[in-house]
Short mmCIF file of C-alpha atoms in Angstrom, two decimals:
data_model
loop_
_atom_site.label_atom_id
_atom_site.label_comp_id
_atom_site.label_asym_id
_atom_site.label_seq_id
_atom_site.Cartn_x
_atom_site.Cartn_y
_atom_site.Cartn_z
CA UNK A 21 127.38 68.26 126.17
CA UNK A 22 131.25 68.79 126.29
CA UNK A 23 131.53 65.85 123.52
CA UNK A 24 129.12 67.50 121.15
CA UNK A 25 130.56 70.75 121.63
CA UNK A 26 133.84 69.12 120.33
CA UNK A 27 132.25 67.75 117.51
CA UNK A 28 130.85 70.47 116.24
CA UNK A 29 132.84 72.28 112.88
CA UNK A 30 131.81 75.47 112.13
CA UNK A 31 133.71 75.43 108.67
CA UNK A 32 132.45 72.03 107.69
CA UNK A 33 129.81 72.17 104.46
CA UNK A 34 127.17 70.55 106.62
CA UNK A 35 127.08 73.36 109.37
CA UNK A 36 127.74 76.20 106.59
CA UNK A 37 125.11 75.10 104.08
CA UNK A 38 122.59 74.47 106.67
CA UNK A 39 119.97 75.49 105.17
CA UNK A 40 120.68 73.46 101.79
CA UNK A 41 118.58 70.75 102.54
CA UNK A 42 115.45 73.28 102.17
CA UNK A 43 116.11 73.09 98.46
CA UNK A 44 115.01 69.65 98.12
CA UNK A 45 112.33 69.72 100.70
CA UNK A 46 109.14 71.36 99.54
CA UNK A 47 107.95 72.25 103.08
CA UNK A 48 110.45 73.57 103.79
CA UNK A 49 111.25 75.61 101.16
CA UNK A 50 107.78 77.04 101.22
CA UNK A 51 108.13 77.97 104.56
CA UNK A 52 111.61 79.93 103.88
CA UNK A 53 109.43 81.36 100.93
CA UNK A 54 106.96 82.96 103.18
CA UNK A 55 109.18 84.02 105.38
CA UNK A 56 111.14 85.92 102.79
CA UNK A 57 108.40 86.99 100.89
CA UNK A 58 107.18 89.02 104.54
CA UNK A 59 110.47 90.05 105.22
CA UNK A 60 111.01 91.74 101.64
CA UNK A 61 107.45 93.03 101.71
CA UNK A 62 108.27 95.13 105.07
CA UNK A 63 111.08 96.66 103.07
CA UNK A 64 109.19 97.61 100.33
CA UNK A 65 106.43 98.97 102.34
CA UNK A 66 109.26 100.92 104.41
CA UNK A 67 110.97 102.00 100.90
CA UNK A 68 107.82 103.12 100.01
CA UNK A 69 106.94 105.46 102.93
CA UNK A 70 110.32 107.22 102.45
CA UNK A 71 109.40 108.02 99.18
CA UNK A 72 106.48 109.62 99.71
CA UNK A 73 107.39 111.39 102.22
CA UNK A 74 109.96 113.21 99.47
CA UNK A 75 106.66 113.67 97.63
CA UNK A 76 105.30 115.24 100.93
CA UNK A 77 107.67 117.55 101.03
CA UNK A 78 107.53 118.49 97.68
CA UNK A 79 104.43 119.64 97.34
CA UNK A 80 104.08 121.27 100.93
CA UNK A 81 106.69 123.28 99.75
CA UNK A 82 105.32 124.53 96.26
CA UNK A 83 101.58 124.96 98.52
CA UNK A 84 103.88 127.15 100.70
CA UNK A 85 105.61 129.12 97.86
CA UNK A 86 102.70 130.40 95.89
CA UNK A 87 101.00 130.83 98.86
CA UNK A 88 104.04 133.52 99.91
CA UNK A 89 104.55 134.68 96.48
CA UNK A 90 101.17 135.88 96.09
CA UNK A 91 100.41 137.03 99.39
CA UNK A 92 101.81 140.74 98.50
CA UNK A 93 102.93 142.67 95.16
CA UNK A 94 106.61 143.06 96.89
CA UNK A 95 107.16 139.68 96.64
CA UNK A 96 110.11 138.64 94.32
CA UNK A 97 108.91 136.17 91.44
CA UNK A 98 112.45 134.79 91.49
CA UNK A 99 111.07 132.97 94.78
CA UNK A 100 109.26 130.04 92.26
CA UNK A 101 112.46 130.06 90.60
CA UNK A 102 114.37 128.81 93.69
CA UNK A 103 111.19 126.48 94.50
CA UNK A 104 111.98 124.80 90.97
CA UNK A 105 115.21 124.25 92.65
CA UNK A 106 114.03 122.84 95.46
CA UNK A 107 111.75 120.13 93.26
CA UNK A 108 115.11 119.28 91.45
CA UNK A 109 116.42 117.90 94.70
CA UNK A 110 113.98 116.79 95.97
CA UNK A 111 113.64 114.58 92.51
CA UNK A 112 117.34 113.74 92.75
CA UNK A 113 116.66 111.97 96.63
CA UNK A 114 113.24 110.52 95.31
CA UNK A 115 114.63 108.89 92.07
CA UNK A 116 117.42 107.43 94.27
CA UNK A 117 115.00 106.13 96.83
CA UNK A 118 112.72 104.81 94.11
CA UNK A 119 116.07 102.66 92.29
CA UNK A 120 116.72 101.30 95.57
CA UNK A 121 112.54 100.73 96.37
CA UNK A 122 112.76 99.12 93.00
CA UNK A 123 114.92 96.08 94.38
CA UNK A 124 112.98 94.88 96.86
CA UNK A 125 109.67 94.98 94.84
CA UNK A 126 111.14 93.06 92.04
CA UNK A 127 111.67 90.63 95.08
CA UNK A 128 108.51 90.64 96.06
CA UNK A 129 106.90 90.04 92.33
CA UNK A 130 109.46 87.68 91.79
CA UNK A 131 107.79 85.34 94.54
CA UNK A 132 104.11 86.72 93.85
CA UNK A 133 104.02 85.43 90.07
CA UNK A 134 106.53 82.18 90.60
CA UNK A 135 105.40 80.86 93.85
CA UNK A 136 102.08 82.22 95.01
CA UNK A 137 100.28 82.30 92.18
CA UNK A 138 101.28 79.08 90.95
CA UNK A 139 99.99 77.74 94.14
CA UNK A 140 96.68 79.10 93.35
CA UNK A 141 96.76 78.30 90.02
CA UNK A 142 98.95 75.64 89.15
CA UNK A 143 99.45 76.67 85.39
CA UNK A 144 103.26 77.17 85.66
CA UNK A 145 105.46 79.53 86.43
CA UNK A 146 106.50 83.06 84.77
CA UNK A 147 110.27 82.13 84.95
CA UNK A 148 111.37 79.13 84.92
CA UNK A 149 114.73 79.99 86.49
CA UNK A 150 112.90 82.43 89.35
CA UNK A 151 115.12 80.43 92.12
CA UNK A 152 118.40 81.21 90.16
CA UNK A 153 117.62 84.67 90.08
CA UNK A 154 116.44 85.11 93.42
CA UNK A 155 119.57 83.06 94.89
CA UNK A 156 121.90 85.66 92.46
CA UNK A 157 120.00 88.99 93.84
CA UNK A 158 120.16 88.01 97.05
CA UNK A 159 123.59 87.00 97.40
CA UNK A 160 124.76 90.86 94.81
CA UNK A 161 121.82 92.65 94.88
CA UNK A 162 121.17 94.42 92.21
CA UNK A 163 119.56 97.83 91.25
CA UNK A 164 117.55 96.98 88.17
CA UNK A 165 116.53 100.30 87.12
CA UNK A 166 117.80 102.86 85.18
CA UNK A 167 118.34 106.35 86.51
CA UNK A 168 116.93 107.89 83.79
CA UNK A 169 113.80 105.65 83.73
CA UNK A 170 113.25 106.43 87.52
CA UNK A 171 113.12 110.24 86.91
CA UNK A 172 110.88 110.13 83.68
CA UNK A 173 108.33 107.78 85.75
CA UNK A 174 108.59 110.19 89.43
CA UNK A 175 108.12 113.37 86.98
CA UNK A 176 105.04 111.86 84.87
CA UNK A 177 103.55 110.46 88.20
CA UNK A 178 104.15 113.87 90.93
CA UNK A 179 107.13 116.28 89.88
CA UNK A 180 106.26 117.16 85.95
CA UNK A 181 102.61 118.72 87.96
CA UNK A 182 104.30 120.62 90.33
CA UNK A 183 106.73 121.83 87.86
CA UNK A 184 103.95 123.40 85.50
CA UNK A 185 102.31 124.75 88.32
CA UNK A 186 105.06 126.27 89.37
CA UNK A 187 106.86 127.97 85.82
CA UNK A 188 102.56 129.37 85.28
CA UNK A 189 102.52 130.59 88.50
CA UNK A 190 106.37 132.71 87.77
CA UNK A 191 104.75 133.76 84.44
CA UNK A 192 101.22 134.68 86.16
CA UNK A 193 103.40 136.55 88.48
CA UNK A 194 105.40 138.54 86.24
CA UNK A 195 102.49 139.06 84.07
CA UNK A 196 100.00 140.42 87.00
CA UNK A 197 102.83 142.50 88.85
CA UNK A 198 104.78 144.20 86.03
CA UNK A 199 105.53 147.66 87.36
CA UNK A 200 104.53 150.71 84.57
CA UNK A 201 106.78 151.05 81.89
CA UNK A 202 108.52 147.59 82.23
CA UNK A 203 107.91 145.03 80.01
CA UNK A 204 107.55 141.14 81.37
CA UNK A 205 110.94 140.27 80.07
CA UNK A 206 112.73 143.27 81.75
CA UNK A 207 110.60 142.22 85.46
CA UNK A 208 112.15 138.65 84.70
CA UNK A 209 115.76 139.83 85.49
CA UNK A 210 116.95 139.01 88.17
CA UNK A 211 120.24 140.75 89.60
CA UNK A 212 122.44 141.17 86.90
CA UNK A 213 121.17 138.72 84.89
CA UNK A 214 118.86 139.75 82.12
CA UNK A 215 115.28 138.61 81.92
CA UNK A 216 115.57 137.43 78.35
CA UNK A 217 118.40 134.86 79.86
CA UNK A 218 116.30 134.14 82.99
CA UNK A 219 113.24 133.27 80.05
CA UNK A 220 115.70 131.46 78.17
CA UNK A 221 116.72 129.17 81.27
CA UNK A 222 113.66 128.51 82.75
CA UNK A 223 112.19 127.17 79.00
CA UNK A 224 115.40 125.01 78.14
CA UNK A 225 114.85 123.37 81.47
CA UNK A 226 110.98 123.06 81.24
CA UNK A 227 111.83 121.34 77.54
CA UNK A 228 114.19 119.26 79.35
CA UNK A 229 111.30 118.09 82.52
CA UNK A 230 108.47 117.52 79.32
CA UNK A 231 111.07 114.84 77.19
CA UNK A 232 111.52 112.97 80.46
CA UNK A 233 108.21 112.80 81.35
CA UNK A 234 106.85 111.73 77.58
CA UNK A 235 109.61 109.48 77.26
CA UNK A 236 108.27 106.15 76.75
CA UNK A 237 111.14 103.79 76.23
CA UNK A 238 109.93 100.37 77.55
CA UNK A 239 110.83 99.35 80.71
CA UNK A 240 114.77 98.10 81.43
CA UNK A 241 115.50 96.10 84.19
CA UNK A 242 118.83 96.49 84.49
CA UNK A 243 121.27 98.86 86.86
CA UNK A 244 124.07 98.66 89.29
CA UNK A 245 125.03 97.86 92.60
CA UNK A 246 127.16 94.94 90.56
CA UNK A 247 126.31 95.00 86.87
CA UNK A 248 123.15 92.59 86.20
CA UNK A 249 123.66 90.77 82.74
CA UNK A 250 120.04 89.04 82.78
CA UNK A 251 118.33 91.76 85.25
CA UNK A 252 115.78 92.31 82.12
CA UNK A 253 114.46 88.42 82.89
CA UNK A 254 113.03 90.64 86.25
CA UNK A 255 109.78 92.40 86.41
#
């Protein structure tokens, strides 16, 4: 025991690399496949419960909003405003979980349309340098998304609904409660800002939420954690 104990090099190539000698054995190297593939498909499924639980709380809170709002004439409408807000940061966590959910799916397809389903149906594969890539992400991994993409596709898919919902349910408010004499812009003040400013606001930024949601630039697989030059060869 003592004599292989002595022998043993930590810092020699054979005891570094040693799982090299997967990469020319096929059974092997399936077997580190599957292994991967269930360890990147827990993350994704984890990734994916954090972000909707950001959706969760998103829409418990606008429920919970209109539900106060409406619940008595004293309520102020500038309540919704501060529940837009809330959706704005609640997007900004979401569309960072989402990049970061994005890696380890790409993983996971990666494996799904190169390895799996080439075993299935052995008619090749999608790319031809899917090992490459997969050695690259692993060792810099790389978030292949852009931020802009991630907030046009969270707004078309939960936030640009709970937006609108939202912004009708401020105007249904100011329109149903307007005290005698006061016009709906003069009811939208609030403090010493002017309703005609609060108006103008609320509709630059409700222009702003409908181009990112109807924005359909095709999808770009690149980002950062180290700059990506051939991310877009990802799915």
């Amino acid at each position: 025991m003592s004599d292989q104990s002595e022998d043993f090099d930590p810092k020699s190539r054979e005891e570094r690399e040693v799982a090299a000698e997967a990469a020319t054995d096929r059974s092997d190297l399936l077997s580190l496949m599957a292994h991967t593939y269930r360890g990147e498909l827990g993350r994704t499924s984890s990734w994916r419960t954090r972000i909707d639980r950001t959706t969760n709380w998103a829409v418990v809170v606008t429920a919970s909003l209109l539900t106060w709002t409406f619940s008595s004439e004293s309520r102020p409408h500038y309540v919704l405003l501060i529940g837009l807000v809330m959706l704005g940061v609640f997007l900004g966590i979401e569309t960072r979980r989402y990049r970061t959910f994005d890696v380890w799916r790409s993983r996971v397809r990666l494996l799904e349309e190169n390895v799996f389903a080439n075993a299935l149906d052995p008619e090749g594969v999608e790319q031809s340098s899917w090992r490459e890539l997969l050695s690259e992400d692993l060792r810099e991994p790389t978030i292949k998304m852009p931020a802009v993409e991630a907030v046009s596709r969270r707004l078309r898919r939960v936030y640009a609904p709970l937006v609108s919902v939202l912004i009708a349910a401020w105007v249904v408010r100011l329109t149903v409660f307007t005290p005698p004499r006061s016009g709906v812009v003069e009811t939208a003040a609030v403090g010493a800002v002017p309703g005609a400013l609060v108006f103008a606001a609320v509709g630059c930024f409700y222009l702003a939420v409908l181009a990112l949601t109807l924005r359909r630039a095709p999808r770009r697989a690149k980002g950062e954690m180290q700059a990506a030059e051939a991310a877009e060869e990802w799915k």
